[in-house]
Amino acid sequence: MNRRGPLQTLIDLARGPQGKPAIILFCSTVLMTAWWHFGSPQFYLRHFPTSGSGPSAAPAIYCFASCFVLLGVIPALIVKLGFRESLADYGVRLGNRVRTIRSFLILAPFFVLGAYLSSSNASIAAYYPINRVACNSPETFAVHAFCYLLYYLGWEFHFRGFLQFGLRDSFGGGSALLVQVMASTLLHLGKPDVETVSAILAGVFWGWLAYRTRSLLSGLGQHYLLGLSL
């Protein structure tokens, strides 16, 4: 009997006709797990305690940067160097210009309003902002806003780009969308309940919008404004 271990099974999958989706799913699982355990503000505080008695921006910025690298940069390198494919095929483009710009301009104010209304929720108010010194001055807010954008660049590329667009040809559009919804929702565990439940609906909507516009940009902008407003 020819017995194959788990590593050999993965190698066979990568070499076979289902190699690309197998690589995407495996790498996504590893990278999400790495970010969950090693990219959080809590991990930073445990291993790199900040000096002084007041809050520091460093744990939040570490979290944002690690999301950008683990969920964004590394998958982009897999696409470019491993699959030899264009990032444009994964939504990194303007796409349908009219739909992209129009959907952002119409929907962005509603997400800002939603953030404002959500701020009265006790669990949301206790959790946000992740960076407790973000509003200490215009300068600290500018740094916070830039670093938070990196976070959302990594997040949106990973779920709506790497997973959804990457799996679409193999799984079909609907199934690929639902895979990224499941994955992105799981990374909301530990956050306020209302946010975790909302992540399901938001994942479906922004996934659909990515297909509709053939771009990540409109959903990225809406998601960023939502988080920044909180």
C-alpha positions as a Python dict, from the first residue, in 0.01 Angstrom:
ca = {
    (1, 'M'): (0, 0, 0),
    (2, 'N'): (130, 343, -96),
    (3, 'R'): (97, 559, 212),
    (4, 'R'): (134, 932, 176),
    (5, 'G'): (189, 1168, 463),
    (6, 'P'): (14, 1503, 498),
    (7, 'L'): (311, 1695, 357),
    (8, 'Q'): (325, 1476, 45),
    (9, 'T'): (-50, 1513, 5),
    (10, 'L'): (-12, 1893, 6),
    (11, 'I'): (269, 1871, -248),
    (12, 'D'): (56, 1651, -474),
    (13, 'L'): (-232, 1898, -448),
    (14, 'A'): (-7, 2189, -535),
    (15, 'R'): (119, 2008, -844),
    (16, 'G'): (-222, 1887, -957),
    (17, 'P'): (-505, 2061, -1145),
    (18, 'Q'): (-636, 2201, -817),
    (19, 'G'): (-295, 2333, -719),
    (20, 'K'): (-380, 2701, -723),
    (21, 'P'): (-688, 2686, -494),
    (22, 'A'): (-504, 2443, -265),
    (23, 'I'): (-213, 2687, -232),
    (24, 'I'): (-447, 2981, -173),
    (25, 'L'): (-646, 2804, 98),
    (26, 'F'): (-340, 2666, 274),
    (27, 'C'): (-144, 2992, 265),
    (28, 'S'): (-448, 3192, 373),
    (29, 'T'): (-500, 2963, 672),
    (30, 'V'): (-136, 2994, 777),
    (31, 'L'): (-125, 3372, 732),
    (32, 'M'): (-453, 3436, 914),
    (33, 'T'): (-340, 3218, 1202),
    (34, 'A'): (-5, 3397, 1217),
    (35, 'W'): (-172, 3737, 1225),
    (36, 'W'): (-429, 3629, 1484),
    (37, 'H'): (-161, 3502, 1725),
    (38, 'F'): (139, 3722, 1650),
    (39, 'G'): (-5, 4040, 1499),
    (40, 'S'): (-236, 4163, 1773),
    (41, 'P'): (-182, 4461, 2003),
    (42, 'Q'): (-193, 4217, 2294),
    (43, 'F'): (99, 4019, 2150),
    (44, 'Y'): (296, 4342, 2115),
    (45, 'L'): (227, 4445, 2474),
    (46, 'R'): (331, 4104, 2606),
    (47, 'H'): (661, 4096, 2423),
    (48, 'F'): (744, 4463, 2372),
    (49, 'P'): (609, 4649, 2674),
    (50, 'T'): (590, 5022, 2622),
    (51, 'S'): (757, 5267, 2854),
    (52, 'G'): (554, 5518, 3055),
    (53, 'S'): (222, 5485, 3229),
    (54, 'G'): (-6, 5618, 2955),
    (55, 'P'): (-136, 5448, 2640),
    (56, 'S'): (89, 5423, 2334),
    (57, 'A'): (21, 5412, 1962),
    (58, 'A'): (284, 5141, 1909),
    (59, 'P'): (64, 4831, 1975),
    (60, 'A'): (-202, 4948, 1729),
    (61, 'I'): (50, 5049, 1463),
    (62, 'Y'): (219, 4711, 1502),
    (63, 'C'): (-118, 4542, 1448),
    (64, 'F'): (-190, 4750, 1137),
    (65, 'A'): (154, 4692, 987),
    (66, 'S'): (149, 4318, 1053),
    (67, 'C'): (-191, 4292, 883),
    (68, 'F'): (-54, 4475, 581),
    (69, 'V'): (246, 4243, 555),
    (70, 'L'): (90, 3908, 647),
    (71, 'L'): (-250, 3944, 482),
    (72, 'G'): (-152, 4177, 199),
    (73, 'V'): (212, 4181, 95),
    (74, 'I'): (283, 3808, 124),
    (75, 'P'): (-30, 3701, -71),
    (76, 'A'): (56, 3962, -336),
    (77, 'L'): (403, 3809, -368),
    (78, 'I'): (246, 3464, -402),
    (79, 'V'): (30, 3596, -686),
    (80, 'K'): (316, 3772, -864),
    (81, 'L'): (606, 3534, -804),
    (82, 'G'): (426, 3205, -747),
    (83, 'F'): (128, 3217, -984),
    (84, 'R'): (294, 3462, -1226),
    (85, 'E'): (-34, 3652, -1248),
    (86, 'S'): (-126, 4018, -1250),
    (87, 'L'): (-260, 4183, -934),
    (88, 'A'): (-517, 4353, -1158),
    (89, 'D'): (-688, 4013, -1192),
    (90, 'Y'): (-727, 4016, -814),
    (91, 'G'): (-905, 4351, -803),
    (92, 'V'): (-604, 4584, -773),
    (93, 'R'): (-730, 4822, -1039),
    (94, 'L'): (-997, 5083, -1097),
    (95, 'G'): (-1213, 4830, -1277),
    (96, 'N'): (-1540, 4968, -1406),
    (97, 'R'): (-1461, 5332, -1346),
    (98, 'V'): (-1819, 5457, -1333),
    (99, 'R'): (-1941, 5187, -1097),
    (100, 'T'): (-1635, 5213, -873),
    (101, 'I'): (-1651, 5589, -827),
    (102, 'R'): (-2029, 5612, -814),
    (103, 'S'): (-2069, 5333, -559),
    (104, 'F'): (-1806, 5487, -335),
    (105, 'L'): (-1953, 5837, -348),
    (106, 'I'): (-2306, 5713, -283),
    (107, 'L'): (-2230, 5460, -9),
    (108, 'A'): (-1939, 5614, 182),
    (109, 'P'): (-2156, 5868, 373),
    (110, 'F'): (-2380, 5587, 497),
    (111, 'F'): (-2082, 5400, 645),
    (112, 'V'): (-1960, 5714, 819),
    (113, 'L'): (-2312, 5764, 958),
    (114, 'G'): (-2321, 5399, 1062),
    (115, 'A'): (-1996, 5444, 1253),
    (116, 'Y'): (-2136, 5748, 1429),
    (117, 'L'): (-2452, 5565, 1533),
    (118, 'S'): (-2256, 5256, 1638),
    (119, 'S'): (-2036, 5463, 1867),
    (120, 'S'): (-2324, 5484, 2115),
    (121, 'N'): (-2311, 5105, 2156),
    (122, 'A'): (-2136, 5027, 2485),
    (123, 'S'): (-1935, 4732, 2350),
    (124, 'I'): (-1821, 4931, 2046),
    (125, 'A'): (-1727, 5230, 2261),
    (126, 'A'): (-1524, 5004, 2492),
    (127, 'Y'): (-1336, 4842, 2203),
    (128, 'Y'): (-1261, 5141, 1981),
    (129, 'P'): (-1041, 5316, 1902),
    (130, 'I'): (-776, 5048, 1891),
    (131, 'N'): (-520, 5329, 1899),
    (132, 'R'): (-611, 5515, 2217),
    (133, 'V'): (-387, 5812, 2141),
    (134, 'A'): (-513, 5860, 1784),
    (135, 'C'): (-694, 6183, 1863),
    (136, 'N'): (-437, 6341, 2094),
    (137, 'S'): (-330, 6581, 1819),
    (138, 'P'): (-370, 6634, 1444),
    (139, 'E'): (-25, 6484, 1396),
    (140, 'T'): (-101, 6163, 1583),
    (141, 'F'): (-431, 6130, 1396),
    (142, 'A'): (-253, 6170, 1060),
    (143, 'V'): (-9, 5892, 1151),
    (144, 'H'): (-297, 5679, 1275),
    (145, 'A'): (-496, 5737, 954),
    (146, 'F'): (-202, 5639, 734),
    (147, 'C'): (-122, 5324, 929),
    (148, 'Y'): (-489, 5228, 946),
    (149, 'L'): (-504, 5251, 566),
    (150, 'L'): (-224, 4995, 548),
    (151, 'Y'): (-437, 4766, 765),
    (152, 'Y'): (-734, 4788, 530),
    (153, 'L'): (-517, 4747, 221),
    (154, 'G'): (-393, 4416, 361),
    (155, 'W'): (-739, 4310, 478),
    (156, 'E'): (-926, 4384, 157),
    (157, 'F'): (-662, 4231, -69),
    (158, 'H'): (-651, 3914, 135),
    (159, 'F'): (-1021, 3844, 153),
    (160, 'R'): (-1181, 4007, -150),
    (161, 'G'): (-869, 3974, -367),
    (162, 'F'): (-651, 3674, -282),
    (163, 'L'): (-933, 3449, -162),
    (164, 'Q'): (-1236, 3563, -359),
    (165, 'F'): (-1084, 3646, -697),
    (166, 'G'): (-821, 3376, -655),
    (167, 'L'): (-1078, 3100, -600),
    (168, 'R'): (-1345, 3221, -841),
    (169, 'D'): (-1235, 3020, -1145),
    (170, 'S'): (-1207, 2696, -946),
    (171, 'F'): (-1499, 2731, -703),
    (172, 'G'): (-1738, 2957, -892),
    (173, 'G'): (-1817, 3315, -805),
    (174, 'G'): (-2074, 3249, -532),
    (175, 'S'): (-1874, 2985, -349),
    (176, 'A'): (-1553, 3192, -365),
    (177, 'L'): (-1742, 3488, -219),
    (178, 'L'): (-1876, 3278, 68),
    (179, 'V'): (-1531, 3133, 144),
    (180, 'Q'): (-1395, 3484, 203),
    (181, 'V'): (-1703, 3576, 407),
    (182, 'M'): (-1643, 3278, 635),
    (183, 'A'): (-1272, 3353, 668),
    (184, 'S'): (-1310, 3727, 732),
    (185, 'T'): (-1590, 3671, 981),
    (186, 'L'): (-1378, 3426, 1180),
    (187, 'L'): (-1113, 3695, 1222),
    (188, 'H'): (-1377, 3913, 1387),
    (189, 'L'): (-1416, 3670, 1677),
    (190, 'G'): (-1331, 3845, 2001),
    (191, 'K'): (-1463, 4176, 1874),
    (192, 'P'): (-1802, 4318, 1982),
    (193, 'D'): (-2088, 4084, 1897),
    (194, 'V'): (-2267, 4338, 1680),
    (195, 'E'): (-1953, 4384, 1471),
    (196, 'T'): (-1898, 4012, 1427),
    (197, 'V'): (-2254, 3959, 1305),
    (198, 'S'): (-2231, 4266, 1080),
    (199, 'A'): (-1911, 4125, 930),
    (200, 'I'): (-2116, 3850, 763),
    (201, 'L'): (-2340, 4099, 583),
    (202, 'A'): (-2051, 4334, 505),
    (203, 'G'): (-1842, 4050, 364),
    (204, 'V'): (-2124, 3948, 131),
    (205, 'F'): (-2186, 4306, 23),
    (206, 'W'): (-1823, 4405, -37),
    (207, 'G'): (-1760, 4076, -212),
    (208, 'W'): (-2053, 4138, -444),
    (209, 'L'): (-1935, 4494, -499),
    (210, 'A'): (-1588, 4370, -593),
    (211, 'Y'): (-1744, 4153, -863),
    (212, 'R'): (-1976, 4433, -972),
    (213, 'T'): (-1698, 4690, -1009),
    (214, 'R'): (-1418, 4442, -1092),
    (215, 'S'): (-1215, 4626, -830),
    (216, 'L'): (-1138, 4632, -458),
    (217, 'L'): (-1123, 5011, -443),
    (218, 'S'): (-1483, 5106, -364),
    (219, 'G'): (-1519, 4849, -86),
    (220, 'L'): (-1174, 4936, 45),
    (221, 'G'): (-1265, 5303, 68),
    (222, 'Q'): (-1595, 5233, 243),
    (223, 'H'): (-1438, 4990, 490),
    (224, 'Y'): (-1156, 5233, 564),
    (225, 'L'): (-1391, 5524, 630),
    (226, 'L'): (-1603, 5305, 856),
    (227, 'G'): (-1304, 5201, 1066),
    (228, 'L'): (-1147, 5546, 1069),
    (229, 'S'): (-1475, 5708, 1177),
    (230, 'L'): (-1500, 5473, 1474),
}
